[in-house]
Each structure stands twice: as structure tokens, then as C-alpha cells.
Amino acid sequence: MKRYLISLLMSQILTGPMYTPALAQSKDQSASVSADPLDSVEQLEEVLVMGIFDDPSRVAGSAHRIDEETLESFRYSDINRILNFVPGIYAREEDGVGLRPNIGLRGASAERSVKVMLMEDGVPLSPAPYSAPAAYFFPLSNRITGVEVFKGPASIQYGPQTVGGAINLLSAPIPSETQAMLELANGSDGYRHVHARAGSQLNEYGVLGEFVHLGSDGFKTLDGGGDTGFEKNEFVLKVARELGPGRLEARFSYADEISNETYLGLTEEDLRANPNRRYRASVLDRMEWEWLAARADWQQPLLGGSLQVTAYAQQLDRAWLKFNNFAGANIGDVLANPEGPFSQLFVSILNGSDTDGVSGSPDDIRIGTNDRLIEQSGIQGELRWKFGDEISHSLEVGARLHTDRIRRLHDEFGYEQQGGEILLNDLPRAITADNTGWTRALALWAQDEIELGR
């Protein structure tokens, strides 16, 4: 894959190294070297990074961090490949480009990451963590500057999915000085990538804007021709201001996706001949969604400790038009036994070779839209203290009041395959699901890390 990188006005970027190298010197060199190597290092202004933990080795259970330096080295746009750096993660591929990851931790089911608590900068990221945790939306990995993974007891305070674990994505912080970057890339199968980020301090305000576009024409081949690619866009705006001893940061995010993806599979023979083939019957399959999010973070010294309060709201509006089944046969049975006398007709309909489709016949193709509107909102706060001498404590208490809601409207229409074309027939629309689910949850937690001597 060819990549072209352009950097505009790149100022010093502050990143924390994952490891500190050991230095060795001879006796002759030691006299000319400062007693403290840090004396000769320029001290950089502190920058706030919205991470959850500082030292993975001090976290109960298991915790891992993938830092910005590692992400910049590989520049993966697929979250599945990024998570391969962490042991104990099972990421199952679905579309080959990481649009909708299936992530499992500690043996928990990987199905649409429902057993993993997904967060961005400590805030729930799944469309509806309680009512509908299936991760049909996932941020573009190109704008992520770090990944934190918690397993075992380390994930308890992040809930509600604490059996498998939790994954926290870190976004780029507002810089302490003017910074800007532009990255352009292209590659095979029409791959294209645009990433722009700029931030600065304007008097008492800090501002950061970021835009990412990722797209491809697709690597699969559709019988009769057609688009199997995708396009995703994501925009983030952050504005912060220091207010006395406190700090207020507001964030607004928008993302959208159009992807010509399908659940329809292949017979075993066709899979072995060309695993990237797609049947003509999936030509209309298409996922479209829009995601909106807003949040506000307030940090303030309080009662001798440090308080952080976050209010957030998100909405995902998605519709997936896709091949569902046949009216006269089960698609699973047809693909499992394509040579059977009953299945041969349906296989020819799938690949577009049958031209005798008749409206109302048992070879109707059932294509429907899974339309879902998902909303979540909440407020959460954490208060942290450090106290004690011989016996020191790092005490943290927190609470989250969260509400999420999902509205499902699924339908089906009848289609016919005629001369390689998928055409709507005169069968009436069928509603297959129309329901609403909602959850209101209060989570409370307390954690005290105690140190006594060694």
C-alpha cells in the first residue's frame, strides 16, 4: 500500500514513552556527564491526557496500554490489528477492514463486542451499554492516540460489562501550543485516507479540531459488478477554558458511514474457489448510520482531593438494508446443501443466473431494513484523595447515573431476480420487529489502594 504523508507546521508533540532506556558509560566519560541526566533536558509544559490509569503495573488484575508512539509506528486503521498488541484479546474479523469489530476478553463472547465495556476517555462508547450494547458504531482508529485494556478486577469500576473487561480509547488532547498536521494516504482497492488535526491556545481558551475520512472501493467481487466498498467520516471539536482552579472542556463529535456490506455467505465450493466473491442477491445490501455526541468535562480541586465530573449524550441512527432469506427456503439450508434438487433453484437465484422468477412464486427474495435509533445520556463523577505517611492511601469514589434507549423497526419486502437484476415485486411490506427498550442505571464504586512499607 502506498502512503504519502504531509506535515504542516509540526511543532513538538508530547508523548510518554512506554519504556525508559538504560544508559551505560565508561569511567572516562562519567566525569563529563551531569550527575542528573534530567538537568540537561528541556522541561516541557504539562499537557492533560484523558487516560484512566498512569501505571499498568499498579492496577489490580490485568491492564495494558498501547501508547501513541506504537500507534504512530504502525498507523493501523483497523482496530482489530491494533488490539493484537495486547494478550488475551480475541478479535474476530467480519468485514476485513474493522468497521464493526467483534472483540472478546477472557473467553467472553466476541459477538459484536457485547461483553466488553467500550469507552472513549472514560465515557461509555457502545450505542446503548445496557439496552443494546452491540457495537455497530466504532470510532475511526486513525484519530486514536492510545488504547487502555482492563481485564479481571481492573474493569469492575467501569461496568456494566465487567465479566470480559473494558477498553478505553484515548483521543488527542488540546495542545499547549499551536500544532497542526495533515496526513494523506492511498492504496490498493481504491483505499483513501485523509486525516487533519489542528489545535492552539487562544488567550484563556484551548481549541482542537480534527477530521478523518477513510474509504475504499472494496476488495470483494460482486457477481454482475457493483460497489462493495465503504466511506466513513468523523469530526471532533474540543474547546477548553481555565476557570479559577478548575478547568471546563466541551466536546462535540459527528460521524457517519455508508458501507456496502452484507451478511450473505457462500457455498463451501464457491468459498474455496474465491473467498472474496459476493452473490448478486446481495447487490442492494447497504449500511448507513449517523452518530452525534456531546460531552462536558469539569475538573476541580475539592475537599483536599481532585474532582472530575462528566456529562454526556450520544445518538446513533442506523439503517441496514440487507438480504434476509427466501420466502420458500431457508438460506442456511440452501448454502449447506447447494446440490440438492430443491436448493439448486435458489443457488441460481443467489448468483443471478436464473431468469424465470415469477412474482409471488416461492423463490421470492426477502430483503429488509433493520432500522434502529439508539440514544444514551448520563453524568458521572470521580473524587480522588491521597493521604497518609507510613500507611498511604489512594482513595477513589465515583458514581454514574446513566440512561439509554433503543427503538427497533425491522421490515421486509419481496424481490425477484430477473435477468440478473433484483427487482421489487408486488408483495406487501412485512413488519418483522417494532419495539422499544430502555434502561436507567445507577452505578457506585469505591476503591482504596493502601501502601505499607514494601
PDB file of N, CA and C in Angstrom, residues 62 70 80 96 133 170-172 197 211 226 259 274 291 299 314 317 327 340 353 379 381 407 418 435 442:
ATOM      1  N   SER A  62      -5.436  -7.156  35.504  1.00  0.00           N
ATOM      2  CA  SER A  62      -4.574  -7.033  34.334  1.00  0.00           C
ATOM      3  C   SER A  62      -4.912  -5.755  33.590  1.00  0.00           C
ATOM      4  N   THR A  70       3.598   3.757  19.631  1.00  0.00           N
ATOM      5  CA  THR A  70       3.355   2.470  18.967  1.00  0.00           C
ATOM      6  C   THR A  70       2.337   2.624  17.846  1.00  0.00           C
ATOM      7  N   ASN A  80      -8.910  -4.042  15.002  1.00  0.00           N
ATOM      8  CA  ASN A  80      -8.570  -5.446  15.262  1.00  0.00           C
ATOM      9  C   ASN A  80      -7.059  -5.662  15.247  1.00  0.00           C
ATOM     10  N   GLY A  96     -13.253  -7.360   7.231  1.00  0.00           N
ATOM     11  CA  GLY A  96     -11.886  -7.284   6.751  1.00  0.00           C
ATOM     12  C   GLY A  96     -11.229  -5.934   6.888  1.00  0.00           C
ATOM     13  N   PRO A 133     -25.942  -3.196  23.725  1.00  0.00           N
ATOM     14  CA  PRO A 133     -24.505  -2.936  23.709  1.00  0.00           C
ATOM     15  C   PRO A 133     -23.792  -3.322  22.414  1.00  0.00           C
ATOM     16  N   LEU A 170      -8.219   6.578  23.821  1.00  0.00           N
ATOM     17  CA  LEU A 170      -7.770   7.915  24.180  1.00  0.00           C
ATOM     18  C   LEU A 170      -7.727   8.790  22.937  1.00  0.00           C
ATOM     19  N   SER A 171      -8.379   9.941  23.012  1.00  0.00           N
ATOM     20  CA  SER A 171      -8.365  10.883  21.895  1.00  0.00           C
ATOM     21  C   SER A 171      -7.242  11.895  22.091  1.00  0.00           C
ATOM     22  N   ALA A 172      -6.958  12.657  21.056  1.00  0.00           N
ATOM     23  CA  ALA A 172      -5.883  13.646  21.114  1.00  0.00           C
ATOM     24  C   ALA A 172      -6.275  14.778  22.053  1.00  0.00           C
ATOM     25  N   ARG A 197      -5.615  17.545  11.689  1.00  0.00           N
ATOM     26  CA  ARG A 197      -5.788  17.917  13.100  1.00  0.00           C
ATOM     27  C   ARG A 197      -5.063  19.227  13.345  1.00  0.00           C
ATOM     28  N   PHE A 211     -10.471  16.071  11.779  1.00  0.00           N
ATOM     29  CA  PHE A 211     -11.318  15.452  10.756  1.00  0.00           C
ATOM     30  C   PHE A 211     -10.598  14.241  10.188  1.00  0.00           C
ATOM     31  N   GLY A 226     -20.573  -4.184  -9.186  1.00  0.00           N
ATOM     32  CA  GLY A 226     -21.209  -3.354  -8.169  1.00  0.00           C
ATOM     33  C   GLY A 226     -20.221  -2.961  -7.088  1.00  0.00           C
ATOM     34  N   SER A 259     -21.626   1.860   3.992  1.00  0.00           N
ATOM     35  CA  SER A 259     -20.826   0.687   3.640  1.00  0.00           C
ATOM     36  C   SER A 259     -21.718  -0.342   2.962  1.00  0.00           C
ATOM     37  N   ASN A 274     -13.249 -18.845  -4.579  1.00  0.00           N
ATOM     38  CA  ASN A 274     -12.986 -17.402  -4.490  1.00  0.00           C
ATOM     39  C   ASN A 274     -13.623 -16.869  -3.206  1.00  0.00           C
ATOM     40  N   TRP A 291     -23.865   9.389  13.670  1.00  0.00           N
ATOM     41  CA  TRP A 291     -23.613   9.395  15.117  1.00  0.00           C
ATOM     42  C   TRP A 291     -23.321  10.817  15.556  1.00  0.00           C
ATOM     43  N   GLN A 299     -13.065  19.734  35.831  1.00  0.00           N
ATOM     44  CA  GLN A 299     -12.077  19.286  36.806  1.00  0.00           C
ATOM     45  C   GLN A 299     -11.857  20.393  37.829  1.00  0.00           C
ATOM     46  N   GLN A 314     -25.320  10.934  23.547  1.00  0.00           N
ATOM     47  CA  GLN A 314     -24.966  10.389  22.244  1.00  0.00           C
ATOM     48  C   GLN A 314     -26.220   9.862  21.547  1.00  0.00           C
ATOM     49  N   ASP A 317     -28.217   6.790  14.715  1.00  0.00           N
ATOM     50  CA  ASP A 317     -29.362   6.498  13.842  1.00  0.00           C
ATOM     51  C   ASP A 317     -28.843   5.632  12.700  1.00  0.00           C
ATOM     52  N   ALA A 327     -38.445 -16.670   0.589  1.00  0.00           N
ATOM     53  CA  ALA A 327     -39.804 -16.963   1.049  1.00  0.00           C
ATOM     54  C   ALA A 327     -40.072 -18.455   1.045  1.00  0.00           C
ATOM     55  N   GLY A 340     -28.540 -30.166  -3.642  1.00  0.00           N
ATOM     56  CA  GLY A 340     -29.849 -30.813  -3.518  1.00  0.00           C
ATOM     57  C   GLY A 340     -30.803 -30.316  -4.585  1.00  0.00           C
ATOM     58  N   SER A 353     -28.102 -16.257 -12.085  1.00  0.00           N
ATOM     59  CA  SER A 353     -28.173 -16.998 -13.345  1.00  0.00           C
ATOM     60  C   SER A 353     -29.587 -17.396 -13.713  1.00  0.00           C
ATOM     61  N   ILE A 379     -24.440  11.266  33.523  1.00  0.00           N
ATOM     62  CA  ILE A 379     -23.489  12.111  34.224  1.00  0.00           C
ATOM     63  C   ILE A 379     -22.719  11.234  35.192  1.00  0.00           C
ATOM     64  N   GLY A 381     -19.131  11.117  37.984  1.00  0.00           N
ATOM     65  CA  GLY A 381     -18.151  11.893  38.719  1.00  0.00           C
ATOM     66  C   GLY A 381     -17.211  11.001  39.500  1.00  0.00           C
ATOM     67  N   ARG A 407     -34.932   2.100  19.809  1.00  0.00           N
ATOM     68  CA  ARG A 407     -36.183   1.888  19.082  1.00  0.00           C
ATOM     69  C   ARG A 407     -35.841   1.066  17.843  1.00  0.00           C
ATOM     70  N   GLN A 418     -34.512 -11.224 -11.911  1.00  0.00           N
ATOM     71  CA  GLN A 418     -34.888 -11.400 -13.310  1.00  0.00           C
ATOM     72  C   GLN A 418     -33.762 -10.875 -14.195  1.00  0.00           C
ATOM     73  N   ASN A 435     -40.299  -2.434  18.355  1.00  0.00           N
ATOM     74  CA  ASN A 435     -40.279  -2.406  19.817  1.00  0.00           C
ATOM     75  C   ASN A 435     -39.299  -1.361  20.316  1.00  0.00           C
ATOM     76  N   LEU A 442     -27.920   3.222  37.927  1.00  0.00           N
ATOM     77  CA  LEU A 442     -27.059   3.961  38.844  1.00  0.00           C
ATOM     78  C   LEU A 442     -25.917   3.052  39.262  1.00  0.00           C
TER      79      LEU A 442
END
